[in-house]
PDB file of N, CA and C in Angstrom:
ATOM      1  N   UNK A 222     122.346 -79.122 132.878  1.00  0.00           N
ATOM      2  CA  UNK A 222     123.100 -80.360 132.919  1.00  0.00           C
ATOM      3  C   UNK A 222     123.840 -80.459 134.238  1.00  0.00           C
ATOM      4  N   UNK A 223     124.307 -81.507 134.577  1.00  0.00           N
ATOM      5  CA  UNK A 223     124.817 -81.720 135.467  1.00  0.00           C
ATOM      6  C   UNK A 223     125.691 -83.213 135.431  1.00  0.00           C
ATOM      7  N   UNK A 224     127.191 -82.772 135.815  1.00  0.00           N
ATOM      8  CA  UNK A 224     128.103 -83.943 136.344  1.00  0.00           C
ATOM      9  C   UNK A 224     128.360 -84.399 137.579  1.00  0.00           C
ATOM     10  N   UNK A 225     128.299 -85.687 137.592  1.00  0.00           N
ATOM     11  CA  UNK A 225     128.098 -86.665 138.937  1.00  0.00           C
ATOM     12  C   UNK A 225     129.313 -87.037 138.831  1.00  0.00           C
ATOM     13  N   UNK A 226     130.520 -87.608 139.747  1.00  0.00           N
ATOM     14  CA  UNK A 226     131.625 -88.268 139.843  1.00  0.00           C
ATOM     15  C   UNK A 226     132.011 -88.863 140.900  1.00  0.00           C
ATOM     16  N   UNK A 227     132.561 -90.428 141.102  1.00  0.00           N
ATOM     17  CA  UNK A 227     133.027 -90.789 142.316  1.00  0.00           C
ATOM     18  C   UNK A 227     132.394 -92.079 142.099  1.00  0.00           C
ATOM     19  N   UNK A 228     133.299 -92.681 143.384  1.00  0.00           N
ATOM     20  CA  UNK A 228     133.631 -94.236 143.277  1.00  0.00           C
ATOM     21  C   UNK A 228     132.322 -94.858 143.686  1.00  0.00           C
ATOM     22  N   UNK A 229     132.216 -96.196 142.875  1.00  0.00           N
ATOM     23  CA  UNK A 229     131.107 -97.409 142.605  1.00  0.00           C
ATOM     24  C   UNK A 229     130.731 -97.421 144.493  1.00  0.00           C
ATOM     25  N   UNK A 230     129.283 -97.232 143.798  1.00  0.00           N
ATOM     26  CA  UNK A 230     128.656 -98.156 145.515  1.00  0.00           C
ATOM     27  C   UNK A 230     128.606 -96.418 146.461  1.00  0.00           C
ATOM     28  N   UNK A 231     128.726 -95.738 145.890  1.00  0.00           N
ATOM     29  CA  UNK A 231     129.204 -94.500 146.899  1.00  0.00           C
ATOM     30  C   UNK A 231     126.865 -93.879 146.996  1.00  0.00           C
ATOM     31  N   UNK A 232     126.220 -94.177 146.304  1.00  0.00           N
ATOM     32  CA  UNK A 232     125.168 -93.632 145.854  1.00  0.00           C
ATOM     33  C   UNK A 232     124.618 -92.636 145.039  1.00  0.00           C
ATOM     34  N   UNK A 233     125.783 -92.643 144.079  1.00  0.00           N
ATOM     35  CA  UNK A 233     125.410 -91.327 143.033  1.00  0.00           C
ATOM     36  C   UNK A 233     124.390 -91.695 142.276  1.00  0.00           C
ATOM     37  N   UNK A 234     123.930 -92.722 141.926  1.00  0.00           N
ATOM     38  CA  UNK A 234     122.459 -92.849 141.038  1.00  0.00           C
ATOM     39  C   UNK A 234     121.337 -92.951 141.836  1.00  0.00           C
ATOM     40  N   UNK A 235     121.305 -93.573 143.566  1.00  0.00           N
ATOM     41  CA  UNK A 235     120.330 -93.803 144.212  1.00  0.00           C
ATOM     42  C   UNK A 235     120.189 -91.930 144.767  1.00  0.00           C
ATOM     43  N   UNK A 236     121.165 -91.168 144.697  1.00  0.00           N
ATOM     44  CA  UNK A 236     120.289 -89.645 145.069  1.00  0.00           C
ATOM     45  C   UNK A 236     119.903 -89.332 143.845  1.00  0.00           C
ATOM     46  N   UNK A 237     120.168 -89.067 142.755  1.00  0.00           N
ATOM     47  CA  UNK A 237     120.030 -88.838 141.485  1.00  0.00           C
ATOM     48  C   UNK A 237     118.272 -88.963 140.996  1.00  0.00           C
ATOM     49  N   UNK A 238     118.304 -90.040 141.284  1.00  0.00           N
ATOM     50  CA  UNK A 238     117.403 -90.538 140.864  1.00  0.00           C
ATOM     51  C   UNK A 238     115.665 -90.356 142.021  1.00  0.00           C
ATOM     52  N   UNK A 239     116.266 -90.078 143.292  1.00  0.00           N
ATOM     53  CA  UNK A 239     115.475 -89.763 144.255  1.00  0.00           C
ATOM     54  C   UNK A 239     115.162 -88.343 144.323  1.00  0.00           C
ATOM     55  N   UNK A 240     115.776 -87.299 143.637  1.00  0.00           N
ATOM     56  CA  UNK A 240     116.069 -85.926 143.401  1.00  0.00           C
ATOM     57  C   UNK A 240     114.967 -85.885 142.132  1.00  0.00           C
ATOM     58  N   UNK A 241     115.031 -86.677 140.984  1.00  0.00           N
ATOM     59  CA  UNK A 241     114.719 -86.439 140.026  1.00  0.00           C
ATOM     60  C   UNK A 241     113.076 -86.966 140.187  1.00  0.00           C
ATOM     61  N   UNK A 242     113.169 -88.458 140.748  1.00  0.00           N
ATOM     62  CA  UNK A 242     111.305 -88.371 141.352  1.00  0.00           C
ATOM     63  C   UNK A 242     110.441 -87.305 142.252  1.00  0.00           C
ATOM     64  N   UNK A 243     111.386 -86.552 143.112  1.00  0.00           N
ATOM     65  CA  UNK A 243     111.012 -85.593 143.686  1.00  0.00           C
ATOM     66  C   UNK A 243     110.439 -84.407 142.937  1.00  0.00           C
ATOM     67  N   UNK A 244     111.499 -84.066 141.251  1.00  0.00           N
ATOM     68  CA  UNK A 244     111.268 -83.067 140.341  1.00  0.00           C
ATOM     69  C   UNK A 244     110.048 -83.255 139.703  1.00  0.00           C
ATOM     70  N   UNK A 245     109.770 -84.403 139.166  1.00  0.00           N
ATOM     71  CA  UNK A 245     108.924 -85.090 138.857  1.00  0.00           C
ATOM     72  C   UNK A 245     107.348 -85.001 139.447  1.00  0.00           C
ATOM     73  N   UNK A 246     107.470 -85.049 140.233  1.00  0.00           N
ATOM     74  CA  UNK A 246     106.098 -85.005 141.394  1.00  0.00           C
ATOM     75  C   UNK A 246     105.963 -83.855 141.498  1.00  0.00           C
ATOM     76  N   UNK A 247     106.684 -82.980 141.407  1.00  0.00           N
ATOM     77  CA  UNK A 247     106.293 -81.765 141.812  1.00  0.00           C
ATOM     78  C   UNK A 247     105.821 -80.915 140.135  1.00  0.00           C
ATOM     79  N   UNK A 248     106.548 -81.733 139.159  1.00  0.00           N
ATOM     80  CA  UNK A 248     106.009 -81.341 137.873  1.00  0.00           C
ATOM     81  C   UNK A 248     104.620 -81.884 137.770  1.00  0.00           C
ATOM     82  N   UNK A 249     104.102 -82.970 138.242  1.00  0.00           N
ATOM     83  CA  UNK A 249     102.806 -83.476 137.866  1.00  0.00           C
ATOM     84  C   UNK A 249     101.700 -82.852 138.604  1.00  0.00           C
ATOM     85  N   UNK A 250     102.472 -81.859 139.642  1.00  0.00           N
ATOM     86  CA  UNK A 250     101.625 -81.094 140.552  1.00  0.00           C
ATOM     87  C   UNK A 250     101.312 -79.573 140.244  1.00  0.00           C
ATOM     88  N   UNK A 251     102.501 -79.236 139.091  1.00  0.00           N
ATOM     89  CA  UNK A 251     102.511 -78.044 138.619  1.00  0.00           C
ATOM     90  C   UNK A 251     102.996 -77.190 139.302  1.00  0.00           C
ATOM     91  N   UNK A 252     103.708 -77.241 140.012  1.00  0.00           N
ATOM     92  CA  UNK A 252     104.574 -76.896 140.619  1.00  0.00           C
ATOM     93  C   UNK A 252     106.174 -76.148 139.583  1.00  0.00           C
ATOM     94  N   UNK A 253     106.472 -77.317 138.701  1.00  0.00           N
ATOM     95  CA  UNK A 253     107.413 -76.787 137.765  1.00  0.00           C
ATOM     96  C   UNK A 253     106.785 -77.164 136.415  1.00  0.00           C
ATOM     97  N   UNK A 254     107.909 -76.350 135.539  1.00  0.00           N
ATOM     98  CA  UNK A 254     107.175 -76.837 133.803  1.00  0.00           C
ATOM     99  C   UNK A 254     107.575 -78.250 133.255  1.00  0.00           C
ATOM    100  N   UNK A 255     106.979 -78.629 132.628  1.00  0.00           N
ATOM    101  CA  UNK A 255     107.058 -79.438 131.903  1.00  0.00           C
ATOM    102  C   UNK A 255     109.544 -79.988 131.740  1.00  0.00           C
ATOM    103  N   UNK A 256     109.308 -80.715 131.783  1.00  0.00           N
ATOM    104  CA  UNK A 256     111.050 -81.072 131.725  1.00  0.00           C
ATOM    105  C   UNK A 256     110.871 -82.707 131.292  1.00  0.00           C
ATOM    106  N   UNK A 257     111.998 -82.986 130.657  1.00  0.00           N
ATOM    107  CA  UNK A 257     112.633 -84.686 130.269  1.00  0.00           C
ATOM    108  C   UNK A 257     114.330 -84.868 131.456  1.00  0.00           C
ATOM    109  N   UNK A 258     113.780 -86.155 131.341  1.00  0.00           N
ATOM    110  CA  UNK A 258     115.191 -86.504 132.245  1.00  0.00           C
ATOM    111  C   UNK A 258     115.472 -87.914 131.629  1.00  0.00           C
ATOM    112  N   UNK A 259     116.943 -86.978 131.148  1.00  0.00           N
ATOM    113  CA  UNK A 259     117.587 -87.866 130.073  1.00  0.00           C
ATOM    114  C   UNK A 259     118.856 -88.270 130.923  1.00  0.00           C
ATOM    115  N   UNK A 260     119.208 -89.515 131.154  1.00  0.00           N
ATOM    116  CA  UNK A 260     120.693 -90.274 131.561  1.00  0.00           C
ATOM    117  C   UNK A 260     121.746 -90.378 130.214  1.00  0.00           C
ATOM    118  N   UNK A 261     122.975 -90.196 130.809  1.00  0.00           N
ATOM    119  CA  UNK A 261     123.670 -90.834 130.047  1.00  0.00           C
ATOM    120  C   UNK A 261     125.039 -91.047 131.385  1.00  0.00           C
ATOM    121  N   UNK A 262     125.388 -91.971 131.211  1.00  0.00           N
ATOM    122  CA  UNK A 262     126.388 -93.213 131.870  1.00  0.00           C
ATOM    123  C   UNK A 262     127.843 -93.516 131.505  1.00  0.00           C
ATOM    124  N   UNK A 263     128.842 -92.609 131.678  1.00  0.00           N
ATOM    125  CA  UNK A 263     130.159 -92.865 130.923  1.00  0.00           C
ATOM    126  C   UNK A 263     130.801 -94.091 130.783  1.00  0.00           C
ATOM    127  N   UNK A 264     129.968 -94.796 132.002  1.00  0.00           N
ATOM    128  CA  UNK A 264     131.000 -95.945 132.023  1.00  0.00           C
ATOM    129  C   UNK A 264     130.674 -96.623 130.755  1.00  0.00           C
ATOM    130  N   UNK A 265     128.871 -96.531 129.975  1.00  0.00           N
ATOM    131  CA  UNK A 265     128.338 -97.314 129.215  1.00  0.00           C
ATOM    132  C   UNK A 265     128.757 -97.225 127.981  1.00  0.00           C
ATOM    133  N   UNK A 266     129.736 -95.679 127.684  1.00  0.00           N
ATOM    134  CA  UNK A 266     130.228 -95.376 126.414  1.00  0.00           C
ATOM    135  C   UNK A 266     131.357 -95.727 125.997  1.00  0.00           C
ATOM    136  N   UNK A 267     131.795 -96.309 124.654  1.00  0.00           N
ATOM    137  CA  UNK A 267     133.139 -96.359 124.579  1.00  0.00           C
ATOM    138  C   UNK A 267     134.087 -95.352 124.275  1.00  0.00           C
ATOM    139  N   UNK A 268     133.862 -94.265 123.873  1.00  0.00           N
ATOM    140  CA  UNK A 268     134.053 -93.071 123.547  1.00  0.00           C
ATOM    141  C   UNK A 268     133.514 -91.914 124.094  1.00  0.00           C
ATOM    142  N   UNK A 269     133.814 -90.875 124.317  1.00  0.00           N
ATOM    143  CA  UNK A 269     133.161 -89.496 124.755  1.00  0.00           C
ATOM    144  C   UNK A 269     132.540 -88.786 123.686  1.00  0.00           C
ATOM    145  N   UNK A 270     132.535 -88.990 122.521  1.00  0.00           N
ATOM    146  CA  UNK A 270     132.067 -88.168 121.358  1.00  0.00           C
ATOM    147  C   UNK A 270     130.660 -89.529 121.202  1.00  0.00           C
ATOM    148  N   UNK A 271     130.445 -90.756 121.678  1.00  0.00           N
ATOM    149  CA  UNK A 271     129.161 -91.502 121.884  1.00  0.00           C
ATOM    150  C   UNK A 271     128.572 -90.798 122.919  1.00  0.00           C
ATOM    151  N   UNK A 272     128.062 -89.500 123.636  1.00  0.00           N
ATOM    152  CA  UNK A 272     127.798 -89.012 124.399  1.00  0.00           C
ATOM    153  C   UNK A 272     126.925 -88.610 123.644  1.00  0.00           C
ATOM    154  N   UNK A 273     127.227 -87.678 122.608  1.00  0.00           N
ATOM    155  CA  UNK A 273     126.093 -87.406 121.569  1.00  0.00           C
ATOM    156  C   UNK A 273     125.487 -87.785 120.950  1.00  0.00           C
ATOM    157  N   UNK A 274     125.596 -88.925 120.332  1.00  0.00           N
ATOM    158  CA  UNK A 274     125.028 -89.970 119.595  1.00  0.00           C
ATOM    159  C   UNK A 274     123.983 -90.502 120.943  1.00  0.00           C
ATOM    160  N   UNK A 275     124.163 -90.828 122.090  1.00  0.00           N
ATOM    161  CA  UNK A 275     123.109 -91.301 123.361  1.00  0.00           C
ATOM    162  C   UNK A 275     122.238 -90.130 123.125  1.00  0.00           C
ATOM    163  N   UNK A 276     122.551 -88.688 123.420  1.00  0.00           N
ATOM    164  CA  UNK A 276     121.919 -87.930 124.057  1.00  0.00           C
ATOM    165  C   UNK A 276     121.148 -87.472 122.598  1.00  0.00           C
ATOM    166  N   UNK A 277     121.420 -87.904 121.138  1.00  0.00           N
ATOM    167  CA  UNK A 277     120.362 -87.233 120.405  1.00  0.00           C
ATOM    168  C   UNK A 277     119.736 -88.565 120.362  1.00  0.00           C
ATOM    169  N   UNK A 278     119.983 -89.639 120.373  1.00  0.00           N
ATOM    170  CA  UNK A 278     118.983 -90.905 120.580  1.00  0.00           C
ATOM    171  C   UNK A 278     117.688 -90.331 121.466  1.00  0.00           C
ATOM    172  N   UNK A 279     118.136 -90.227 122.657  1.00  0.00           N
ATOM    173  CA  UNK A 279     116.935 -89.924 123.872  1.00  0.00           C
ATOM    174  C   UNK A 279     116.198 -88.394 122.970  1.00  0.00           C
ATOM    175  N   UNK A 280     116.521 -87.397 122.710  1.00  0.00           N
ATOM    176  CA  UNK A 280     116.115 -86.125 122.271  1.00  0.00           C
ATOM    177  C   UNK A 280     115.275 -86.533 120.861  1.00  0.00           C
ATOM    178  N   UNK A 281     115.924 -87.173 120.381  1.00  0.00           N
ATOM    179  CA  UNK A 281     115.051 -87.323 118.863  1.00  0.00           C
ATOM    180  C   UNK A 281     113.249 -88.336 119.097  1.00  0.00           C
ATOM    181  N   UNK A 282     113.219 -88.443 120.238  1.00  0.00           N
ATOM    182  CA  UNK A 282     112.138 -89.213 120.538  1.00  0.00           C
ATOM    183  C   UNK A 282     111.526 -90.430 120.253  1.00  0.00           C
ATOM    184  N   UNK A 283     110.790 -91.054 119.675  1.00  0.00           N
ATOM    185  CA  UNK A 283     109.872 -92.438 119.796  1.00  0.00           C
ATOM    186  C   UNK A 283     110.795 -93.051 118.457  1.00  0.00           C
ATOM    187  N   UNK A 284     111.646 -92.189 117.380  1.00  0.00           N
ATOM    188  CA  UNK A 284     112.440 -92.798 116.470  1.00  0.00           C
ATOM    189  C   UNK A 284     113.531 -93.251 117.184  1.00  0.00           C
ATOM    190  N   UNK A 285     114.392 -92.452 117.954  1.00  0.00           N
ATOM    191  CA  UNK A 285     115.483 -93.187 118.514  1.00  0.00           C
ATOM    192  C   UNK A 285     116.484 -93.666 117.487  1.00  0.00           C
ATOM    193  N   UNK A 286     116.955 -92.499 116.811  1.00  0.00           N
ATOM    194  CA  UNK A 286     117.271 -91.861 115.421  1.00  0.00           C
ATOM    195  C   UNK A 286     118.945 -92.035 115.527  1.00  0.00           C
ATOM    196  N   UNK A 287     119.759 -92.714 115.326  1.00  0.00           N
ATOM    197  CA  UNK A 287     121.291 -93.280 115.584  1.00  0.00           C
ATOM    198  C   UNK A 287     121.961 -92.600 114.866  1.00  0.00           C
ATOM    199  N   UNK A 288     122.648 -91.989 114.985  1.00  0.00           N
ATOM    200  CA  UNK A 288     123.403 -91.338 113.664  1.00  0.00           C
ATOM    201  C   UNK A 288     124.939 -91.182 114.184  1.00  0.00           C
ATOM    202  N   UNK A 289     125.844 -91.396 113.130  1.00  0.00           N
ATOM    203  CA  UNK A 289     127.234 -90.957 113.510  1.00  0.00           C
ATOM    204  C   UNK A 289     127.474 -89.420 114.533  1.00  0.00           C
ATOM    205  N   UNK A 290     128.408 -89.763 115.583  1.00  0.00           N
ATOM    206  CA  UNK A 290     128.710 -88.592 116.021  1.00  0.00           C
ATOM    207  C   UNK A 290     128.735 -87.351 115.797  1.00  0.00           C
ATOM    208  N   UNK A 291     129.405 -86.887 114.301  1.00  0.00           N
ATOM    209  CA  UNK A 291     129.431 -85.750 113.743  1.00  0.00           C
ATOM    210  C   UNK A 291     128.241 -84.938 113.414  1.00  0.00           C
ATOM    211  N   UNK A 292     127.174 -86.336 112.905  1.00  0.00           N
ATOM    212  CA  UNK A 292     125.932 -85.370 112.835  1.00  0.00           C
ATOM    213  C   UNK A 292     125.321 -85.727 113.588  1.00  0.00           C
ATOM    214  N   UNK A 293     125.333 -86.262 115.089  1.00  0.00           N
ATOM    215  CA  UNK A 293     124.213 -86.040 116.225  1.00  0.00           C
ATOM    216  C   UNK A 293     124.761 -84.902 116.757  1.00  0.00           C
ATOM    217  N   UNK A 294     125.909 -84.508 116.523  1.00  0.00           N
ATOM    218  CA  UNK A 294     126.136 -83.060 117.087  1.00  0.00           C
ATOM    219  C   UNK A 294     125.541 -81.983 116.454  1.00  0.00           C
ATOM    220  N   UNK A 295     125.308 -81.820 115.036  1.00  0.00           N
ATOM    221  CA  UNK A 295     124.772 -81.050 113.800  1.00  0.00           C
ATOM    222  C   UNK A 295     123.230 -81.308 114.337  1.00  0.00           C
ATOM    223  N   UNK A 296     122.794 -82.218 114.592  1.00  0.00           N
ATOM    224  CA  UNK A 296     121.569 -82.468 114.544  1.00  0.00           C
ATOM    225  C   UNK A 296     121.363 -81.521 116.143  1.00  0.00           C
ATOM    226  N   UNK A 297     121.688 -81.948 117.258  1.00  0.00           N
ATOM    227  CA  UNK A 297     121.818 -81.373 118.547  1.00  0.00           C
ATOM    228  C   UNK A 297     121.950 -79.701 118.480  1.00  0.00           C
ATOM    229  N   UNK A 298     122.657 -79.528 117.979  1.00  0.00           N
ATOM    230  CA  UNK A 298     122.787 -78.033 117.831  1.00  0.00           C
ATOM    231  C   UNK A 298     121.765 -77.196 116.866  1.00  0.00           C
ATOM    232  N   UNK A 299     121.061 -78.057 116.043  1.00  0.00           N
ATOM    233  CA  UNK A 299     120.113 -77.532 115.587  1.00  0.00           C
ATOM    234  C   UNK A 299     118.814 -77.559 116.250  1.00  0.00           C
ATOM    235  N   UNK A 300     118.262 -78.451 116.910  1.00  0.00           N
ATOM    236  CA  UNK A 300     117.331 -78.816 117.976  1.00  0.00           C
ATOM    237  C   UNK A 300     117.365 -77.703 119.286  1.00  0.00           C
ATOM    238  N   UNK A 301     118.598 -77.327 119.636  1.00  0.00           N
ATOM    239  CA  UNK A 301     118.945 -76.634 121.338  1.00  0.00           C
ATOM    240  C   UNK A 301     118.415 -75.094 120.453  1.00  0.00           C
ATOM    241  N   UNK A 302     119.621 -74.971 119.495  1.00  0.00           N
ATOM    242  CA  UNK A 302     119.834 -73.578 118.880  1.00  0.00           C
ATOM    243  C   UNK A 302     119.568 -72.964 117.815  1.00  0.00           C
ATOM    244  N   UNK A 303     118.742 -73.820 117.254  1.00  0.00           N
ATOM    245  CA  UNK A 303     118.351 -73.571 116.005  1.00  0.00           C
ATOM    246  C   UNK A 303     119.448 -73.087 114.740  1.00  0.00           C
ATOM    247  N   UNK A 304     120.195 -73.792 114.815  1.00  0.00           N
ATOM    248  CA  UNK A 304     121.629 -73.044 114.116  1.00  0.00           C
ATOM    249  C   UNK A 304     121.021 -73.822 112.765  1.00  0.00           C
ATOM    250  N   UNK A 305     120.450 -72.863 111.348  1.00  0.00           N
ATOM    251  CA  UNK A 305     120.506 -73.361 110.065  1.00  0.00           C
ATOM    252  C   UNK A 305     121.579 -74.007 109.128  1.00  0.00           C
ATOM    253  N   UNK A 306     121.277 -75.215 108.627  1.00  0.00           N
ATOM    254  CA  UNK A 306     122.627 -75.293 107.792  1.00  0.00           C
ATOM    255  C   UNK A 306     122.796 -74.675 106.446  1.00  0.00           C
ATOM    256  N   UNK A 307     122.100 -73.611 106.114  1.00  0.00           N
ATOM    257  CA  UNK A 307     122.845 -72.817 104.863  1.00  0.00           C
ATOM    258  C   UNK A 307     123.182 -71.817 105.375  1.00  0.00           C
ATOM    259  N   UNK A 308     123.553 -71.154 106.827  1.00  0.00           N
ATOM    260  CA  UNK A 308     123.669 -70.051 106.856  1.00  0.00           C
ATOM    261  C   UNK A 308     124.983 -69.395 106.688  1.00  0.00           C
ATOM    262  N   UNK A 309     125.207 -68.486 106.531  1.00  0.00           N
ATOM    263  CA  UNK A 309     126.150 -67.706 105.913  1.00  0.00           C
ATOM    264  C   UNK A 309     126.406 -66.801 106.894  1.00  0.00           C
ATOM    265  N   UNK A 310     127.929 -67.488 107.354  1.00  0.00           N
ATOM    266  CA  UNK A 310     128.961 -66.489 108.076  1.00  0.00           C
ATOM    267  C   UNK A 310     129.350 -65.323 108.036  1.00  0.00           C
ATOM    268  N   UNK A 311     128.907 -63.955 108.267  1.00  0.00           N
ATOM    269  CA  UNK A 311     129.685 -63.103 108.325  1.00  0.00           C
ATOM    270  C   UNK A 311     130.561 -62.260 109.141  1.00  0.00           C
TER     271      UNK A 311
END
């Protein structure tokens, strides 16, 4: 992951995005493995806990699967880490 910051008009999406066609090309060349390049946009959120709810939208794929915050995080953490939900703390 990675955080971008700083004022409108400065070019943080025009390198971003020129970085990431570069990754890109060089994935279709085999060069690197296989990767997704997922955005998410603070300004576009009204909340910071809608961060997760974006980012399991994009991850959950061609459903584009909406779910309250609490469980796109449950859901996210099961996807990255495989964390079961009956498991038992010890």
């Amino acid at each position: 992951s990675l955080f971008i910051a700083g004022p409108p008009g400065t070019g943080k999406t025009a390198s971003v995005r020129s970085i990431i066609s570069e990754l890109q090309k060089d994935q279709h060349e085999g060069l690197l493995p296989e990767f997704n390049f997922i955005t998410l946009n603070g300004i576009e959120l009204r909340h910071p806990f809608d961060s997760y709810v974006k980012f399991w939208e994009a991850v959950s794929g061609p459903r584009k699967e909406r779910l309250p915050p609490v469980q796109a995080v449950h859901e996210l953490e099961h996807y990255f880490c495989g964390v079961q939900e009956d498991e038992d703390e010890d």
